[in-house]
Coordinates of C-alpha atoms in Angstrom, one line a residue:
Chain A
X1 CA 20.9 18.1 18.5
X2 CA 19.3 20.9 16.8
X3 CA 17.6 20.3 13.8
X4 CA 16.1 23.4 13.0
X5 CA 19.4 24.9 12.4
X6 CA 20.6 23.4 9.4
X7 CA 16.7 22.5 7.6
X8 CA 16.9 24.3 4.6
X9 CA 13.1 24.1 3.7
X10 CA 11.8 22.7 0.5
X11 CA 10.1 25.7 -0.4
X12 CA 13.2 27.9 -0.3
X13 CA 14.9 25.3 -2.8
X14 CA 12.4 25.4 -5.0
X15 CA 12.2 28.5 -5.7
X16 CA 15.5 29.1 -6.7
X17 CA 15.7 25.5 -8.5
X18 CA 12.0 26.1 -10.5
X19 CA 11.9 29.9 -11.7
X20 CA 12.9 29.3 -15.6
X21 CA 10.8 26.2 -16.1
X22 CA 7.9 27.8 -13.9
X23 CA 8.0 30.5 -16.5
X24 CA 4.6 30.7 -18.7
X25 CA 4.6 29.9 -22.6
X26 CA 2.5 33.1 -23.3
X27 CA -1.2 34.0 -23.5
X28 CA -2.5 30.6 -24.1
X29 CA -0.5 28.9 -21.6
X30 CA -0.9 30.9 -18.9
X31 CA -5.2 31.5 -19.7
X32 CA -5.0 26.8 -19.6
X33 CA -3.1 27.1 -16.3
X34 CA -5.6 29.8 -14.6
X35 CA -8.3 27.9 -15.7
X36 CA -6.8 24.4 -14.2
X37 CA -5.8 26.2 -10.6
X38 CA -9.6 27.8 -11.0
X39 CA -11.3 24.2 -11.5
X40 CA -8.7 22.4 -8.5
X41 CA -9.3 25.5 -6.0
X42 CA -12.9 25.1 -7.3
X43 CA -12.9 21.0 -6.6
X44 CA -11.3 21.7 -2.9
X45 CA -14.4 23.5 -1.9
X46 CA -17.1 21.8 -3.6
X47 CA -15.5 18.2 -2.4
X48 CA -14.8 19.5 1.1
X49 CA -18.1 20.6 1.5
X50 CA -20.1 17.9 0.1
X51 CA -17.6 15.2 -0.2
X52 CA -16.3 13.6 -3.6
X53 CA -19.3 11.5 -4.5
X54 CA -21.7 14.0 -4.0
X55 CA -20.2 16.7 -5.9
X56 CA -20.8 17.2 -9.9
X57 CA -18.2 18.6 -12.6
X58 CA -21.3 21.1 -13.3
X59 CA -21.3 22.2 -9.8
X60 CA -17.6 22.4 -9.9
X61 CA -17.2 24.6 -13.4
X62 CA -20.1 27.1 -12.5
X63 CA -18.1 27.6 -8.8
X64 CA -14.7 27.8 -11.3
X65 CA -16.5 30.3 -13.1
X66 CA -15.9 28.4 -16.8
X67 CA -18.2 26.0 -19.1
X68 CA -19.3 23.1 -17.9
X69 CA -17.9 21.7 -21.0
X70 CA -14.3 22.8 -20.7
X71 CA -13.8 21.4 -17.4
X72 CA -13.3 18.0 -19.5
X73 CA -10.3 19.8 -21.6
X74 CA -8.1 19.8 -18.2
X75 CA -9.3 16.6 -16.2
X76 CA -10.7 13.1 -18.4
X77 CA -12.8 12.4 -15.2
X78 CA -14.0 13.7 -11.5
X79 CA -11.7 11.0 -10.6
X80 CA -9.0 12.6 -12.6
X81 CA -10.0 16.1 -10.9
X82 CA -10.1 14.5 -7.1
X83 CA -6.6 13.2 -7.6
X84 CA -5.6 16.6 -8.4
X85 CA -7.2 18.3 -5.1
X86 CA -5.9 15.4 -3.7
X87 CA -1.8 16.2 -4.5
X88 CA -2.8 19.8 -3.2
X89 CA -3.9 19.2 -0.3
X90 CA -0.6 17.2 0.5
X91 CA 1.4 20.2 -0.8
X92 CA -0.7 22.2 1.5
X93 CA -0.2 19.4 4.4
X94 CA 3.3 19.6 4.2
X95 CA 4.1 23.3 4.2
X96 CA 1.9 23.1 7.7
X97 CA 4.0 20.2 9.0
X98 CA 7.1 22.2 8.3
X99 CA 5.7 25.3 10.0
X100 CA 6.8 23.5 13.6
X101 CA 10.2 23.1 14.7
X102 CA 11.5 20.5 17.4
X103 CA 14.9 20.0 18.9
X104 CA 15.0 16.6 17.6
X105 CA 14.6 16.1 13.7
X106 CA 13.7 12.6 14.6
X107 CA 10.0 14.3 15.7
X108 CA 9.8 16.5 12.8
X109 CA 9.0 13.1 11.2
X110 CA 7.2 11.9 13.5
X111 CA 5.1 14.7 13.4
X112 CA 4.4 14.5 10.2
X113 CA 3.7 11.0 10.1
X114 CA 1.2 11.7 12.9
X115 CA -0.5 14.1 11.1
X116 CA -0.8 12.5 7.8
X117 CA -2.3 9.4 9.2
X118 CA -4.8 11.9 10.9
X119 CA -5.7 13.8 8.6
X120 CA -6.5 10.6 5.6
X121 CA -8.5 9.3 8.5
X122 CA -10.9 12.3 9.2
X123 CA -10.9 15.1 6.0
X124 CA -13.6 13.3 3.6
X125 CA -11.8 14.0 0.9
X126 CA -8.6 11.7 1.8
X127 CA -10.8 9.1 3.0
X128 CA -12.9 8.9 -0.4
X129 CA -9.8 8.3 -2.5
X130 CA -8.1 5.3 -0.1
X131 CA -9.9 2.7 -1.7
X132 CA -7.5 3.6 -4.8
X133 CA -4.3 3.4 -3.1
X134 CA -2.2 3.1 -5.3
X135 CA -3.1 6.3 -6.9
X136 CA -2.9 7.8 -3.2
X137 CA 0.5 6.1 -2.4
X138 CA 2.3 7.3 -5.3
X139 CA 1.2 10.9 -4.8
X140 CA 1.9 10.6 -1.4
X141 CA 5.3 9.3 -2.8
X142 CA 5.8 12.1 -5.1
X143 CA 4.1 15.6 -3.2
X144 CA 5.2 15.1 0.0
X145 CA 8.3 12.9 -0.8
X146 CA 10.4 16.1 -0.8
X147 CA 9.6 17.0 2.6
X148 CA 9.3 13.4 3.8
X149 CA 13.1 12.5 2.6
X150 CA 14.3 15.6 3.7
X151 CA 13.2 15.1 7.1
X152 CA 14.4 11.7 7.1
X153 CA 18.3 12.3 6.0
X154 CA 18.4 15.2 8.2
X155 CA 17.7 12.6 11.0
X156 CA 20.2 10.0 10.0
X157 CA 23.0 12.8 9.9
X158 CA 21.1 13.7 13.8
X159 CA 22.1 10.3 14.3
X160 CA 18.2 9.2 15.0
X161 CA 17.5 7.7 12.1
X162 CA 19.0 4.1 10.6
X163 CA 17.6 4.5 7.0
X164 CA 19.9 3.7 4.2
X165 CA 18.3 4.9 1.5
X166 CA 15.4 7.5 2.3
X167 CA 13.6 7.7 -0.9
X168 CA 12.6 3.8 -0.4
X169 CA 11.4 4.4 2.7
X170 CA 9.3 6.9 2.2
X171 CA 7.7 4.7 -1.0
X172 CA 7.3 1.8 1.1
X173 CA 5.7 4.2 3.9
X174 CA 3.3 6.0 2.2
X175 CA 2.0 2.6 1.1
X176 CA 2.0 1.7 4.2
X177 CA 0.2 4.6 6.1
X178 CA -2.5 4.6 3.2
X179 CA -2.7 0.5 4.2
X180 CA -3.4 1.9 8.0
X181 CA -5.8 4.6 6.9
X182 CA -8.0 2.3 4.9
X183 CA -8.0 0.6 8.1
X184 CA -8.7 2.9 10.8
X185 CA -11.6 4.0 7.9
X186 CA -13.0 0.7 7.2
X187 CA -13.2 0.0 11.4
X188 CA -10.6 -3.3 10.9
X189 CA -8.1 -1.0 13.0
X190 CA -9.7 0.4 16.5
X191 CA -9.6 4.0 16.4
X192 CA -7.4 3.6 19.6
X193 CA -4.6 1.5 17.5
X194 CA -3.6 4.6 16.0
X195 CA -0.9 5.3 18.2
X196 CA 0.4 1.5 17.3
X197 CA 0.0 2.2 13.9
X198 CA 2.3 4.7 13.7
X199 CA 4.8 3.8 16.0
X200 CA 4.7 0.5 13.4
X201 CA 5.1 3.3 10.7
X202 CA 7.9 4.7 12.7
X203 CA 9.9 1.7 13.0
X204 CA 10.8 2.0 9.1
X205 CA 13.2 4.2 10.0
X206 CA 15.6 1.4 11.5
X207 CA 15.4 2.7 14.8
X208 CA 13.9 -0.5 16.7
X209 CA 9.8 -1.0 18.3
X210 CA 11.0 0.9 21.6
X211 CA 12.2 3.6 20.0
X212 CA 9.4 3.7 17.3
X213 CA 7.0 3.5 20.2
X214 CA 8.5 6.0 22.3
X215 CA 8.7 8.6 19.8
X216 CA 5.3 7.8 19.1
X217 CA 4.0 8.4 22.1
X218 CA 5.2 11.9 22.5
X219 CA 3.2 14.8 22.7
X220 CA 2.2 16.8 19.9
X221 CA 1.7 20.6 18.9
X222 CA -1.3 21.8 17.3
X223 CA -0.9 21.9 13.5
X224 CA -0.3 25.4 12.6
X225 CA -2.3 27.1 9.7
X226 CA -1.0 27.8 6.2
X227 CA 1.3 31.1 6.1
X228 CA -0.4 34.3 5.1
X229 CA 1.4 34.1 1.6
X230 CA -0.8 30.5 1.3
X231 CA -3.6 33.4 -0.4
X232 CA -1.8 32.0 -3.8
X233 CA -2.5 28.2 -4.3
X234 CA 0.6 26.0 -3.4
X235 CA -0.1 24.8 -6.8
X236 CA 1.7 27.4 -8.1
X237 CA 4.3 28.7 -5.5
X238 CA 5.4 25.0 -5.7
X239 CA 5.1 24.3 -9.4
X240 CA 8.5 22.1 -9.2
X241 CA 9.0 19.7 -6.0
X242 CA 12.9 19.9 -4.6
X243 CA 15.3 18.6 -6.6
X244 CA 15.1 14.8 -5.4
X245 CA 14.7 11.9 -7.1
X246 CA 11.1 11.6 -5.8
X247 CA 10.1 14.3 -7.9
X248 CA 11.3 12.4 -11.1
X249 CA 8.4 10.1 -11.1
X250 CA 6.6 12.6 -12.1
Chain B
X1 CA 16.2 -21.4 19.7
X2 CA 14.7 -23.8 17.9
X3 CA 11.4 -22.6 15.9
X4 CA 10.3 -26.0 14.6
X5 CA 9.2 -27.7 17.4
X6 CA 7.2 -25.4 18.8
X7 CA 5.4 -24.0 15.5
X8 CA 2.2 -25.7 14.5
X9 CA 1.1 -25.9 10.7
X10 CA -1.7 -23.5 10.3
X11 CA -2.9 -26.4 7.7
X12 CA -3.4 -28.8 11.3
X13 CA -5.4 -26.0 12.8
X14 CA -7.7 -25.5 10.2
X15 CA -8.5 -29.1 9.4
X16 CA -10.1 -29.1 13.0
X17 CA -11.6 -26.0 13.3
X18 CA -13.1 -25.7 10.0
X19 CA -14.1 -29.3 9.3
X20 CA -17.9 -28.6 9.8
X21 CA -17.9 -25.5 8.2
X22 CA -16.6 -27.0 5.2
X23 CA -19.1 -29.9 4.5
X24 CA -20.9 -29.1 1.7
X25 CA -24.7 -27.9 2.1
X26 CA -26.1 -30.5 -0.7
X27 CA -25.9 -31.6 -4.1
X28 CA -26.5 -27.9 -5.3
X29 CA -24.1 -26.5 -3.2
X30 CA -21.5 -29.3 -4.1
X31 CA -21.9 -29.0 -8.0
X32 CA -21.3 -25.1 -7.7
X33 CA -17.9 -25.4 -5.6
X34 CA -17.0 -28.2 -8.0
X35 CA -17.7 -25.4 -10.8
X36 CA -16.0 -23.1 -8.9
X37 CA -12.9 -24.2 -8.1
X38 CA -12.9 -25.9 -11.9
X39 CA -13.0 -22.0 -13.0
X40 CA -10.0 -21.0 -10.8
X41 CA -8.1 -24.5 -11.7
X42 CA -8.6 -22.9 -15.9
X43 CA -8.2 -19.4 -15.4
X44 CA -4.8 -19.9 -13.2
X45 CA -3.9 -22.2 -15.8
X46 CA -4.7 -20.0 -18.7
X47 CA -3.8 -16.8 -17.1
X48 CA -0.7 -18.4 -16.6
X49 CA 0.4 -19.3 -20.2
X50 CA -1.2 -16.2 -21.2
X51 CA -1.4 -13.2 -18.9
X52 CA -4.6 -12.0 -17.4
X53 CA -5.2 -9.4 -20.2
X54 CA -5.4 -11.6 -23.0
X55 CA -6.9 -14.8 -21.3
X56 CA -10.8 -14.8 -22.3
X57 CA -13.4 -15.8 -19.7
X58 CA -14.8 -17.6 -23.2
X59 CA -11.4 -19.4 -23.4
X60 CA -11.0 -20.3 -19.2
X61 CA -14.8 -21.4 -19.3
X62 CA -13.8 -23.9 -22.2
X63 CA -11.2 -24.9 -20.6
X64 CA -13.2 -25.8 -17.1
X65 CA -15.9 -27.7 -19.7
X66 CA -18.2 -25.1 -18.6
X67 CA -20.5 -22.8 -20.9
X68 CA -19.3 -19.8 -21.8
X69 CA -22.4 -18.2 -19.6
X70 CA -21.6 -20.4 -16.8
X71 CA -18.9 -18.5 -16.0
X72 CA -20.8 -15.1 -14.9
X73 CA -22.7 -16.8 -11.8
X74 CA -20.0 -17.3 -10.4
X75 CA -17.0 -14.3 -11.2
X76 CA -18.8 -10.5 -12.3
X77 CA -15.7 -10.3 -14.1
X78 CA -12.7 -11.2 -15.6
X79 CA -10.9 -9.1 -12.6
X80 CA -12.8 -10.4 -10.0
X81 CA -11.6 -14.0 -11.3
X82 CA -8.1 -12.9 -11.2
X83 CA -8.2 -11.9 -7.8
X84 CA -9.8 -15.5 -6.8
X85 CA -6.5 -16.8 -8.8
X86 CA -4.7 -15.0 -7.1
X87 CA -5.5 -15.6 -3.5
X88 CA -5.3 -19.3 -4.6
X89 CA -1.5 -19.0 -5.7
X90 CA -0.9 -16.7 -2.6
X91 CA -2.5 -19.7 0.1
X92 CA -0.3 -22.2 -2.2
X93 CA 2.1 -20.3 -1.8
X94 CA 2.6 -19.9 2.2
X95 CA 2.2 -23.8 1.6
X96 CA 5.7 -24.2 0.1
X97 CA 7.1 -21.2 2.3
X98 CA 6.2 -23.5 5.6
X99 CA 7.6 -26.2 4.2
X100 CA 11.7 -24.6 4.8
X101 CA 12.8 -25.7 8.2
X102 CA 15.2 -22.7 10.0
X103 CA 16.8 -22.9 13.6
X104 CA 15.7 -19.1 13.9
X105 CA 12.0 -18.4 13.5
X106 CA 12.9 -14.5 12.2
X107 CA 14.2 -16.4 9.5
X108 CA 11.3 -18.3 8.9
X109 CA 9.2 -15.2 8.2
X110 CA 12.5 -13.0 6.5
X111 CA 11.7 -16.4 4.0
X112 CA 8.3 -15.5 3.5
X113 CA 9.1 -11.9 3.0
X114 CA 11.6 -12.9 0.3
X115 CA 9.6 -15.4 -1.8
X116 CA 6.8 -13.4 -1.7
X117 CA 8.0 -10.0 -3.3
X118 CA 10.1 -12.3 -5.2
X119 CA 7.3 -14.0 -6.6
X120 CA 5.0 -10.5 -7.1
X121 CA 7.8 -9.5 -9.2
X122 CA 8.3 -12.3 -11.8
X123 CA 5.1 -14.0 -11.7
X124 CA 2.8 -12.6 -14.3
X125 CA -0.3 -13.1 -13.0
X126 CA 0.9 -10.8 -9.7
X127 CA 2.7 -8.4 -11.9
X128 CA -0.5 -7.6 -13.4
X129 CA -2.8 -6.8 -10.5
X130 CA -0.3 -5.4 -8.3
X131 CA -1.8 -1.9 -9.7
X132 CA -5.1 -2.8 -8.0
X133 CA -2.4 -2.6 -4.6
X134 CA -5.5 -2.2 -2.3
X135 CA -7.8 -5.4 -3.4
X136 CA -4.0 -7.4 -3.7
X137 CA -2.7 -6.1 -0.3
X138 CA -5.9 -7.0 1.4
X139 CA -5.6 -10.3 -0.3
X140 CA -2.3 -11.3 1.0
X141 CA -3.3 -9.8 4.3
X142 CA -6.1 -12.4 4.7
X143 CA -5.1 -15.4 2.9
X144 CA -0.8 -15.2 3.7
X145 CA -2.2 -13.6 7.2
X146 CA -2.7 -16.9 9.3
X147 CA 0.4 -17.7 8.3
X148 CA 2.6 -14.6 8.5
X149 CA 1.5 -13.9 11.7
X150 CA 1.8 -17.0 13.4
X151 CA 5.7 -16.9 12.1
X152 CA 6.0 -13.1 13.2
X153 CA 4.4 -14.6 16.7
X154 CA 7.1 -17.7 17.1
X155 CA 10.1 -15.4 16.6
X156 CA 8.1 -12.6 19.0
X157 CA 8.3 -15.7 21.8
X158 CA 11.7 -16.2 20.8
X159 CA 12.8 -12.8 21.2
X160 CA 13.7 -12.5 18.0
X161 CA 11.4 -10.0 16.8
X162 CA 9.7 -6.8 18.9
X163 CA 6.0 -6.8 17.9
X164 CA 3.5 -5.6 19.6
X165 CA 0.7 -6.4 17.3
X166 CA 1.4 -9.0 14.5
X167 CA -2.0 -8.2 12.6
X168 CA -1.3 -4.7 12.8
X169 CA 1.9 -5.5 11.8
X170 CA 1.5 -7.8 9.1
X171 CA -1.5 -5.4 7.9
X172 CA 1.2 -2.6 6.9
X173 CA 3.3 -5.0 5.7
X174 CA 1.2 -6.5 3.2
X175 CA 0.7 -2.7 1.5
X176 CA 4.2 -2.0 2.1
X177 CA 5.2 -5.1 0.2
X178 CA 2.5 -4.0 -2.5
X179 CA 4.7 -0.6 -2.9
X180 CA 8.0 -2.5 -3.5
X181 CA 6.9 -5.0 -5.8
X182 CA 5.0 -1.8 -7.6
X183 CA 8.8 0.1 -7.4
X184 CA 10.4 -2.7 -8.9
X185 CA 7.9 -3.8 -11.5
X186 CA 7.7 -0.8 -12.8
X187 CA 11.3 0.1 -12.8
X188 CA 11.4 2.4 -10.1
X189 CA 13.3 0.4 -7.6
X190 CA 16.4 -1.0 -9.5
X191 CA 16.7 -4.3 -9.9
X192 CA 19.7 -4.4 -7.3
X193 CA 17.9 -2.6 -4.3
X194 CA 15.2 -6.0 -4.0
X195 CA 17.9 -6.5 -0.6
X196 CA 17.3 -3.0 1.0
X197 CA 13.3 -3.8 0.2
X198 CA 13.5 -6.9 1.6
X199 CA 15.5 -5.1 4.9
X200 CA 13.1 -2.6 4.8
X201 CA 10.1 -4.9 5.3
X202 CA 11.7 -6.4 7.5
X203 CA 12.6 -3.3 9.8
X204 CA 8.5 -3.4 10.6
X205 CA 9.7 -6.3 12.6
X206 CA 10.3 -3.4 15.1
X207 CA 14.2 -5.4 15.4
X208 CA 16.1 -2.2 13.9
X209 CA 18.1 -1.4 10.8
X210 CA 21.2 -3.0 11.4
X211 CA 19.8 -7.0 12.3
X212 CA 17.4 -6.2 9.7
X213 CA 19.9 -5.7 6.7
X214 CA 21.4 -8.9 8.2
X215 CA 18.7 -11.0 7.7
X216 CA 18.1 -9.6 4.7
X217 CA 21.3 -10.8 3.5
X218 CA 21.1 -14.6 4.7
X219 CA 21.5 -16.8 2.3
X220 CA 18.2 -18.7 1.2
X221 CA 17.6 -22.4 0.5
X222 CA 15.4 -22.8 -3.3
X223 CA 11.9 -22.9 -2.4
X224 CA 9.8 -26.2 -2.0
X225 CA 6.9 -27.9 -4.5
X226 CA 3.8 -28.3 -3.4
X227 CA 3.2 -31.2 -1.4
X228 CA 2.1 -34.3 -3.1
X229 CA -1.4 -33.9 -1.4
X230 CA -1.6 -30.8 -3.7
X231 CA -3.4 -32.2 -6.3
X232 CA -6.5 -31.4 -4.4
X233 CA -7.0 -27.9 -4.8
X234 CA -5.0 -25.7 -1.7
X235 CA -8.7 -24.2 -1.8
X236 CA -10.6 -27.0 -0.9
X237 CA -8.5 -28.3 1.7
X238 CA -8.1 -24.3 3.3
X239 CA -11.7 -23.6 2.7
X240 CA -11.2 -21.9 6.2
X241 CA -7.9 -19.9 7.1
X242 CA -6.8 -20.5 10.6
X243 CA -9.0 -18.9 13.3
X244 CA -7.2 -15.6 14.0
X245 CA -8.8 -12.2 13.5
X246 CA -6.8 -11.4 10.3
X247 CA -9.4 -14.3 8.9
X248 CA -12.7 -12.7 10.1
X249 CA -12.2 -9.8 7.7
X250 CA -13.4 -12.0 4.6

């Protein structure tokens, strides 16, 4: 039951599957798309440090190094902008979860369910934007959907997994876990129920509540950090999520 | 494994536990419920014919008899009123679900699940907030709550269904069944996949993918009226949902 083996990683697909289109237009296009990975790399800081609320689009252009005013040619609104960090970060999240390998591909998902639940409950960022879930769901749907689906077909072909069709899983997931976040955030869920929470999550995948609660309950690695290469934004080494119907919604 | 007997009607329990809470404060506090509810009676009525977007709050306040002011001391805005509707039609609602008698109590709530998403899907007045997923998630988590859980219980005690936390598990539910009716509205789910949601949601029942696809596929008796009694508003006779936790939220 090794997974590890045959997990051809998103990134690698990409790659291959994204080169032409990733391909810039010429000067103009590739001056717009500098400025716009700029103002989100620019919007990861200033929001991580002082949270979403707190930070201005003035703060955020100046640390971009562009006019306050252009910053309004690339996003309508800071809401607009915090979406986009947002998507990033899950880019960023899911190249770390697929950094760890496990015998059994049944934890790989686990392990990522795990740490997504963790980390919309404690970065500031992901907890600022719950309240809009929708918004969070679908690009919860969409960024990490490649990985996410992925991990769950190559579980059902393990055998692990009872999901018939993985892309509605994951939608109706990703709801759900930003439905538990808002709750461990908002204090209706005890921070102890996280463990229930996502064995509850686990359970979508059609394995049964002992199962779900067993896998649960496993022990977890440390989240490894973002490889060397991460010095470019994910933005941009991931232009084009894998080839899945996830990435259509776009 | 008969259900039926056993299950109480969370109407019954709330007629005795909230009957003191529910006597109004004076002649004040009885004229403004009385302009209350009239406001929810109009808007449901007009959003109905309508759709929320092009009902007026002008129009709904004519329609209660009540001056177009009026209508701001009691709903900020036309939103907040459509939510009110909506948690009205979602309590009437569980009211014609309990009505369906089953042998097997995971068929009772496999009901539920299937009116509900059926209903978020071609009702217009649901179809129209279901982008606001967190406010309309947490709405059917408190007012379909008291009775979700209570039917997620009785087939828990049957050993039906493998819960460990109904709340919890009705909690993730309620987003989850946010997301589908989202996929489907906005054609993102086809049409024919409303089953495999419907298995999906009901996988969260912790009772695995295979029993969950099969009572999915149960055939289901047409859904009751009201009760005659309905006349009165459900909102006045449910001023307080059952006493379980998923009602202290409000």
């Amino acid at each position: 039951m090794t997974a590890t083996g045959q997990r051809t990683t998103v990134a690698a697909e990409k790659t291959t599957h994204g080169a032409a289109a990733a391909e810039p237009q010429g000067r103009v296009a590739r001056r717009q798309r500098r400025n716009r990975e700029a103002l989100i790399h620019a919007a990861t800081a200033v929001m991580g440090e002082k949270g979403i609320d707190a930070a201005t689009m003035q703060e955020i252009a100046e640390r971009a190094d562009l006019g306050a005013g252009t910053i309004y040619n690339y996003f309508k609104s800071k809401d607009e902008l915090a979406v986009a960090v947002l998507e990033e970060l899950m880019v960023e999240l899911a190249l770390r979860i697929e950094r760890v390998t496990f015998d059994d591909p049944a934890q790989v998902y686990a392990f990522g369910i795990h740490t997504v639940l963790a980390t919309a409950t404690t970065d500031g960022r992901w907890k600022q934007m719950l309240y809009r879930s929708e918004v969070i769901a679908d690009a919860l749907y969409r960024r990490m959907g490649p990985f996410a689906i992925r991990d769950l077909r190559n579980a059902v072909q393990a055998g692990r997994f009872f999901v018939a069709d993985a892309e509605l899983t994951w939608r109706l997931t990703a709801h759900a876990i930003v439905g538990a976040a808002l709750a461990v955030t908002t204090g209706a869920l005890p921070a102890g129920a996280r463990e229930a929470a996502i064995a509850q999550l686990l359970c979508m995948t059609g394995i049964g509540a002992e199962a779900a609660s067993a896998l649960a309950a496993l022990p977890l690695p440390p989240l490894p950090d973002m490889p060397a290469a991460a010095a470019t934004p994910a933005h941009r080494r991931h232009a084009r999520p894998a080839p899945t119907a996830a990435a259509q919604g776009e």
